[in-house]
CSV table of N, CA and C in Angstrom, one decimal:
chain,number,residue,atom,x,y,z
A,140,MET,N,1.1,-1.3,-0.2
A,140,MET,CA,0.2,0.0,-0.3
A,140,MET,C,1.1,1.6,-0.1
A,141,ARG,N,0.8,2.5,-1.1
A,141,ARG,CA,1.1,3.5,-0.9
A,141,ARG,C,1.2,4.2,0.9
A,142,PRO,N,2.1,5.1,1.2
A,142,PRO,CA,1.3,6.2,2.4
A,142,PRO,C,0.5,6.7,2.4
A,143,SER,N,-0.2,7.3,0.8
A,143,SER,CA,-0.8,8.2,1.1
A,143,SER,C,-2.5,7.3,0.8
A,144,SER,N,-2.6,5.8,0.5
A,144,SER,CA,-3.8,4.7,0.6
A,144,SER,C,-3.6,4.5,2.3
A,145,ARG,N,-2.5,4.5,3.3
A,145,ARG,CA,-2.1,3.9,4.6
A,145,ARG,C,-3.4,5.6,4.9
A,146,ARG,N,-2.7,6.4,5.0
A,146,ARG,CA,-3.4,7.4,5.6
A,146,ARG,C,-4.9,7.8,5.4
A,147,ALA,N,-4.8,7.4,4.5
A,147,ALA,CA,-6.6,7.4,4.1
A,147,ALA,C,-7.1,6.4,4.3
A,148,SER,N,-7.5,5.4,4.6
A,148,SER,CA,-7.8,4.4,5.2
A,148,SER,C,-7.3,4.4,6.6
A,149,ARG,N,-6.2,5.1,7.5
A,149,ARG,CA,-6.4,5.4,8.4
A,149,ARG,C,-7.8,6.6,8.9
A,150,TYR,N,-7.6,7.4,8.1
A,150,TYR,CA,-8.6,8.5,8.4
A,150,TYR,C,-10.2,7.9,8.1
A,151,LEU,N,-10.4,6.5,7.2
A,151,LEU,CA,-11.9,6.4,6.6
A,151,LEU,C,-12.3,5.7,8.3
A,152,ALA,N,-10.7,4.3,8.9
A,152,ALA,CA,-11.2,3.9,9.8
A,152,ALA,C,-11.5,4.8,10.9
A,153,ALA,N,-10.8,5.8,10.9
A,153,ALA,CA,-11.2,6.9,12.6
A,153,ALA,C,-12.3,7.3,12.2
A,154,ALA,N,-13.1,8.2,11.2
A,154,ALA,CA,-14.0,8.4,10.5
A,154,ALA,C,-15.7,7.8,10.9
A,155,LEU,N,-15.3,5.7,10.0
A,155,LEU,CA,-15.8,4.8,11.0
A,155,LEU,C,-16.2,4.7,12.8
A,156,ALA,N,-15.3,4.8,12.8
A,156,ALA,CA,-14.9,4.2,14.9
A,156,ALA,C,-16.0,6.1,15.3
A,157,ALA,N,-15.8,6.8,14.5
A,157,ALA,CA,-16.8,7.9,15.0
A,157,ALA,C,-18.2,7.9,14.8
A,158,ALA,N,-18.3,7.4,13.9
A,158,ALA,CA,-20.1,7.6,13.4
A,158,ALA,C,-20.6,6.2,14.0
A,159,ALA,N,-19.1,5.2,14.4
A,159,ALA,CA,-20.2,4.2,14.9
A,159,ALA,C,-20.5,4.7,16.2
A,160,ALA,N,-19.4,5.3,17.3
A,160,ALA,CA,-19.4,6.2,18.5
A,160,ALA,C,-20.7,7.0,18.2
A,161,GLY,N,-21.5,7.0,17.6
A,161,GLY,CA,-22.0,8.3,17.2
A,161,GLY,C,-23.5,8.2,17.6
A,162,LEU,N,-23.4,6.4,16.3
A,162,LEU,CA,-24.9,6.2,17.1
A,162,LEU,C,-25.1,5.6,18.3
A,163,ILE,N,-24.0,5.6,19.2
A,163,ILE,CA,-24.6,5.1,20.2
A,163,ILE,C,-25.0,5.7,21.5
A,164,ILE,N,-23.9,6.7,21.3
A,164,ILE,CA,-24.3,7.9,22.1
A,164,ILE,C,-25.1,9.0,21.6
A,165,VAL,N,-25.5,9.0,20.9
A,165,VAL,CA,-26.5,10.2,19.9
A,165,VAL,C,-28.0,9.6,20.7
A,166,PRO,N,-28.0,8.5,21.0
A,166,PRO,CA,-29.9,8.3,20.9
A,166,PRO,C,-29.8,8.0,22.6
A,167,ALA,N,-28.9,7.9,23.1
A,167,ALA,CA,-28.1,7.6,25.1
A,167,ALA,C,-29.0,9.0,25.1
A,168,LEU,N,-28.4,10.0,24.8
A,168,LEU,CA,-28.4,11.6,25.2
A,168,LEU,C,-29.7,12.0,24.8
A,169,ALA,N,-30.5,11.6,23.8
A,169,ALA,CA,-32.2,12.0,22.9
A,169,ALA,C,-33.1,11.5,23.7
A,170,ASP,N,-32.4,10.9,25.0
A,170,ASP,CA,-34.0,10.2,26.3
A,170,ASP,C,-33.2,10.9,27.4
A,171,LYS,N,-32.1,11.7,27.4
A,171,LYS,CA,-31.9,13.1,28.2
A,171,LYS,C,-32.9,14.1,28.1
A,172,PRO,N,-33.1,15.2,29.0
A,172,PRO,CA,-34.3,15.9,28.7
A,172,PRO,C,-32.6,16.8,28.4
A,173,PRO,N,-33.5,18.2,28.0
A,173,PRO,CA,-32.4,18.7,27.3
A,173,PRO,C,-31.9,19.9,28.1
A,174,THR,N,-32.9,20.0,29.3
A,174,THR,CA,-32.7,21.1,30.5
A,174,THR,C,-33.2,20.5,32.0
A,175,ALA,N,-33.0,20.7,33.0
A,175,ALA,CA,-33.2,20.4,33.8
A,175,ALA,C,-34.4,21.8,34.3
A,176,LEU,N,-35.7,20.8,34.7
A,176,LEU,CA,-36.8,21.3,36.0
A,176,LEU,C,-36.5,22.4,36.7
A,177,ASP,N,-37.6,23.8,36.5
A,177,ASP,CA,-37.5,24.7,37.4
A,177,ASP,C,-38.7,24.9,38.7
A,178,ARG,N,-39.2,24.4,38.3
A,178,ARG,CA,-40.9,23.7,39.2
A,178,ARG,C,-41.1,22.4,39.2
A,179,PRO,N,-41.6,21.9,39.9
A,179,PRO,CA,-42.2,20.7,39.5
A,179,PRO,C,-43.8,20.6,38.5
A,180,ILE,N,-43.2,18.9,38.0
A,180,ILE,CA,-44.6,19.1,36.8
A,180,ILE,C,-45.3,17.5,37.2
A,181,SER,N,-46.4,17.6,36.5
A,181,SER,CA,-47.1,16.2,36.6
A,181,SER,C,-47.3,15.5,35.9
A,182,THR,N,-47.1,14.3,35.9
A,182,THR,CA,-47.2,13.5,34.8
A,182,THR,C,-47.8,12.1,35.3
A,183,THR,N,-48.3,11.6,34.0
A,183,THR,CA,-49.6,10.4,34.3
A,183,THR,C,-48.3,9.4,34.2
A,184,ILE,N,-48.3,8.6,35.2
A,184,ILE,CA,-47.9,6.9,34.9
A,184,ILE,C,-48.3,6.0,35.0
A,185,THR,N,-48.2,4.9,34.2
A,185,THR,CA,-48.9,4.0,34.2
A,185,THR,C,-48.6,2.8,34.6
A,186,ALA,N,-48.5,1.8,35.2
A,186,ALA,CA,-48.2,0.4,36.2
A,186,ALA,C,-48.4,-0.4,36.4
A,187,ILE,N,-47.3,-1.3,35.9
A,187,ILE,CA,-48.6,-2.9,35.4
A,187,ILE,C,-48.1,-3.5,36.7
A,188,PRO,N,-48.2,-4.2,37.0
A,188,PRO,CA,-48.3,-5.2,38.3
A,188,PRO,C,-47.4,-6.3,37.4
A,189,ILE,N,-46.5,-6.9,38.7
A,189,ILE,CA,-45.4,-7.5,37.9
A,189,ILE,C,-45.1,-9.2,39.4
A,190,ASP,N,-44.8,-10.6,39.0
A,190,ASP,CA,-44.7,-11.0,40.0
A,190,ASP,C,-43.0,-11.6,40.2
A,191,PHE,N,-42.6,-12.1,41.3
A,191,PHE,CA,-41.7,-11.5,41.9
A,191,PHE,C,-40.9,-12.8,40.1
A,192,ASP,N,-41.6,-13.9,40.7
A,192,ASP,CA,-41.3,-15.1,39.9
A,192,ASP,C,-42.0,-15.4,39.0
A,193,ARG,N,-42.1,-15.2,37.8
A,193,ARG,CA,-43.6,-15.5,37.1
A,193,ARG,C,-43.7,-17.3,36.4
A,194,ASP,N,-43.2,-17.1,37.1
A,194,ASP,CA,-43.2,-19.0,36.4
A,194,ASP,C,-43.7,-19.5,37.7
A,195,ASN,N,-43.8,-19.0,39.0
A,195,ASN,CA,-44.5,-19.5,40.0
A,195,ASN,C,-44.7,-17.9,40.7
A,196,PRO,N,-45.7,-17.7,40.3
A,196,PRO,CA,-46.3,-15.8,40.6
A,196,PRO,C,-47.4,-16.6,42.0
A,197,ASP,N,-47.4,-17.4,42.3
A,197,ASP,CA,-48.6,-17.5,43.8
A,197,ASP,C,-47.3,-17.8,45.0
A,198,ARG,N,-45.6,-17.6,44.8
A,198,ARG,CA,-44.5,-18.2,45.5
A,198,ARG,C,-44.2,-16.2,46.4
A,199,LYS,N,-44.7,-16.5,47.4
A,199,LYS,CA,-44.0,-14.7,48.0
A,199,LYS,C,-43.1,-14.5,48.4
A,200,GLU,N,-42.2,-15.9,49.0
A,200,GLU,CA,-41.4,-15.9,50.3
A,200,GLU,C,-40.4,-16.5,50.0
A,201,PHE,N,-39.3,-15.3,49.2
A,201,PHE,CA,-37.5,-16.2,49.3
A,201,PHE,C,-36.8,-15.7,50.3
A,202,GLY,N,-36.7,-17.2,51.3
A,202,GLY,CA,-35.6,-16.3,53.0
A,202,GLY,C,-36.5,-15.9,53.3
A,203,LYS,N,-35.7,-14.7,53.7
A,203,LYS,CA,-36.4,-13.4,54.9
A,203,LYS,C,-36.8,-12.7,54.0
A,204,LEU,N,-37.1,-12.9,52.6
A,204,LEU,CA,-37.9,-11.9,51.7
A,204,LEU,C,-40.2,-12.4,51.1
A,205,ILE,N,-40.5,-11.3,52.2
A,205,ILE,CA,-41.8,-11.2,52.1
A,205,ILE,C,-42.3,-10.4,50.4
A,206,PHE,N,-42.3,-10.6,49.6
A,206,PHE,CA,-42.7,-9.5,48.3
A,206,PHE,C,-43.5,-9.7,48.4
A,207,ARG,N,-44.4,-8.0,48.8
A,207,ARG,CA,-45.7,-7.9,48.8
A,207,ARG,C,-46.0,-7.3,47.5
A,208,GLY,N,-45.1,-6.9,46.6
A,208,GLY,CA,-45.5,-6.8,45.0
A,208,GLY,C,-44.6,-5.6,44.1
A,209,GLY,N,-44.7,-5.7,43.1
A,209,GLY,CA,-44.1,-4.9,42.1
A,209,GLY,C,-44.4,-4.2,41.1
A,210,LEU,N,-44.3,-3.4,40.5
A,210,LEU,CA,-45.0,-2.8,39.6
A,210,LEU,C,-44.0,-2.4,38.4
A,211,ASN,N,-44.2,-2.2,37.3
A,211,ASN,CA,-43.5,-2.0,35.9
A,211,ASN,C,-44.2,0.0,35.3
A,212,LEU,N,-43.1,1.1,35.7
A,212,LEU,CA,-44.3,1.8,35.5
A,212,LEU,C,-43.5,2.8,34.2
A,213,PHE,N,-44.3,3.9,33.7
A,213,PHE,CA,-44.0,3.6,32.0
A,213,PHE,C,-44.4,5.2,32.0
A,214,ALA,N,-44.1,6.4,31.6
A,214,ALA,CA,-44.5,7.3,31.5
A,214,ALA,C,-43.7,8.5,30.2
A,215,LYS,N,-44.6,8.7,29.8
A,215,LYS,CA,-44.6,9.8,28.6
A,215,LYS,C,-43.1,10.8,28.3
A,216,SER,N,-43.1,11.1,29.7
A,216,SER,CA,-42.3,12.5,29.9
A,216,SER,C,-40.9,12.1,29.8
A,217,SER,N,-40.0,13.2,29.0
A,217,SER,CA,-38.4,12.3,29.0
A,217,SER,C,-38.1,12.3,30.4
A,218,TYR,N,-38.6,13.5,31.1
A,218,TYR,CA,-37.8,13.3,32.4
A,218,TYR,C,-38.5,12.3,34.0
A,219,PHE,N,-38.8,11.3,33.1
A,219,PHE,CA,-39.7,10.5,34.4
A,219,PHE,C,-38.2,8.9,33.3
A,220,GLY,N,-37.9,8.2,34.7
A,220,GLY,CA,-36.8,6.5,34.0
A,220,GLY,C,-35.5,7.0,34.9
A,221,GLY,N,-35.1,5.9,34.7
A,221,GLY,CA,-34.0,6.2,35.4
A,221,GLY,C,-33.5,6.2,36.5
A,222,TYR,N,-34.8,6.2,37.7
A,222,TYR,CA,-34.5,6.4,39.3
A,222,TYR,C,-33.5,5.1,39.7
A,223,SER,N,-32.4,5.3,40.9
A,223,SER,CA,-31.7,4.5,41.1
A,223,SER,C,-31.5,4.4,43.5
A,224,ALA,N,-32.2,5.4,43.1
A,224,ALA,CA,-31.6,5.9,44.8
A,224,ALA,C,-33.8,6.4,45.5
A,225,MET,N,-34.5,5.0,45.6
A,225,MET,CA,-35.9,5.5,46.2
A,225,MET,C,-35.7,5.1,47.7
A,226,ALA,N,-36.4,5.6,47.9
A,226,ALA,CA,-37.2,5.9,50.4
A,226,ALA,C,-38.8,6.0,49.7
A,227,LEU,N,-39.1,4.6,51.2
A,227,LEU,CA,-40.6,4.7,51.1
A,227,LEU,C,-40.9,5.6,52.6
A,228,ASP,N,-41.5,6.0,52.9
A,228,ASP,CA,-41.7,6.3,54.5
A,228,ASP,C,-42.0,4.7,55.1
A,229,PRO,N,-42.3,5.0,56.7
A,229,PRO,CA,-42.4,4.1,57.3
A,229,PRO,C,-44.2,3.2,56.9
A,230,SER,N,-45.4,4.2,56.3
A,230,SER,CA,-46.2,2.9,55.9
A,230,SER,C,-46.4,2.5,54.5
A,231,GLY,N,-44.9,3.0,53.7
A,231,GLY,CA,-45.0,2.1,52.5
A,231,GLY,C,-45.6,2.6,51.6
A,232,THR,N,-46.6,4.0,51.8
A,232,THR,CA,-47.7,4.2,51.0
A,232,THR,C,-46.6,5.3,50.2
A,233,ASN,N,-46.1,6.3,50.7
A,233,ASN,CA,-45.4,7.7,50.0
A,233,ASN,C,-44.0,6.9,49.5
A,234,LEU,N,-43.9,6.9,48.3
A,234,LEU,CA,-41.8,6.9,47.3
A,234,LEU,C,-41.6,8.1,47.5
A,235,ILE,N,-40.1,8.3,47.4
A,235,ILE,CA,-40.0,9.0,46.9
A,235,ILE,C,-38.2,8.9,45.9
A,236,ALA,N,-38.2,9.4,45.4
A,236,ALA,CA,-37.1,9.1,44.4
A,236,ALA,C,-36.1,9.9,43.4
A,237,ILE,N,-34.6,9.0,43.2
A,237,ILE,CA,-34.7,11.0,42.6
A,237,ILE,C,-33.2,10.2,41.8
A,238,SER,N,-33.7,9.8,39.8
A,238,SER,CA,-33.5,10.3,38.6
A,238,SER,C,-31.7,10.0,38.5
A,239,ASP,N,-31.7,9.1,37.6
A,239,ASP,CA,-29.8,9.0,37.1
A,239,ASP,C,-29.3,11.0,36.8
A,240,ALA,N,-30.5,11.5,35.9
A,240,ALA,CA,-30.2,12.5,35.6
A,240,ALA,C,-30.7,14.4,36.7
A,241,GLY,N,-31.1,13.6,37.7
A,241,GLY,CA,-31.1,14.3,38.5
A,241,GLY,C,-32.6,15.1,38.9
A,242,SER,N,-33.9,14.2,38.3
A,242,SER,CA,-35.6,14.7,38.1
A,242,SER,C,-35.6,13.7,39.6
A,243,TRP,N,-37.0,14.5,40.8
A,243,TRP,CA,-37.7,14.1,41.8
A,243,TRP,C,-38.9,13.0,41.5
A,244,LEU,N,-39.6,12.4,42.0
A,244,LEU,CA,-40.3,11.8,41.8
A,244,LEU,C,-41.2,11.5,43.3
A,245,ARG,N,-41.6,11.6,43.5
A,245,ARG,CA,-42.8,11.8,44.3
A,245,ARG,C,-44.4,10.7,44.0
A,246,ALA,N,-44.5,9.9,45.0
A,246,ALA,CA,-45.8,9.3,44.4
A,246,ALA,C,-46.7,8.0,45.7
A,247,THR,N,-47.5,8.4,45.5
A,247,THR,CA,-48.0,8.2,46.3
A,247,THR,C,-48.6,6.4,45.9
A,248,LEU,N,-48.2,4.9,46.9
A,248,LEU,CA,-48.6,4.0,46.5
A,248,LEU,C,-49.7,3.3,47.2
A,249,ASP,N,-50.7,2.3,46.4
A,249,ASP,CA,-52.0,2.1,46.6
A,249,ASP,C,-51.6,0.3,46.8
A,250,TYR,N,-52.3,0.3,48.0
A,250,TYR,CA,-52.3,-1.5,48.0
A,250,TYR,C,-53.3,-1.8,48.3
A,251,ASP,N,-53.8,-3.2,47.4
A,251,ASP,CA,-55.1,-3.6,46.5
A,251,ASP,C,-54.7,-4.9,47.8
A,252,GLY,N,-55.3,-5.0,49.2
A,252,GLY,CA,-55.2,-5.8,50.6
A,252,GLY,C,-53.7,-5.5,50.5
A,253,ARG,N,-52.9,-7.1,51.0
A,253,ARG,CA,-52.0,-6.8,51.1
A,253,ARG,C,-50.7,-6.6,50.0
A,254,ASN,N,-51.2,-6.7,48.8
A,254,ASN,CA,-50.5,-6.7,47.5
A,254,ASN,C,-50.0,-5.1,46.9
A,255,LEU,N,-49.0,-4.5,46.4
A,255,LEU,CA,-48.8,-3.7,46.0
A,255,LEU,C,-49.6,-3.5,44.7
A,256,SER,N,-50.8,-2.3,44.0
A,256,SER,CA,-51.3,-2.6,43.1
A,256,SER,C,-51.3,-1.8,42.5
A,257,LYS,N,-51.0,0.2,43.0
A,257,LYS,CA,-50.6,0.7,41.8
A,257,LYS,C,-49.7,2.2,42.3
A,258,ALA,N,-49.4,2.7,41.8
A,258,ALA,CA,-48.6,3.9,41.5
A,258,ALA,C,-49.4,4.9,41.7
């Protein structure tokens, strides 16, 4: 290969690597809101109950853990999601959470009998 061909190949490889990185990074950034909130907003959250063990949904005890219920939560707001810090009050009905992007969430949890039923 001639020196100019090698240089062109390197530029092409670098351009392809940058394009591939952009295809990975840009969608991840697009999911995050462009600016932080300066006031609370209200958003509708859809909650779908889930079982701890979908192969055996009646099983609720796992060692010392008694599973009261789980929810898969969805919302159309770009500020919703990525919650990794959560706390419940002693009654287990008031939830506060902070997302990886810095958004806060306050929610009231409903229990149908003894099981978690909705947020």
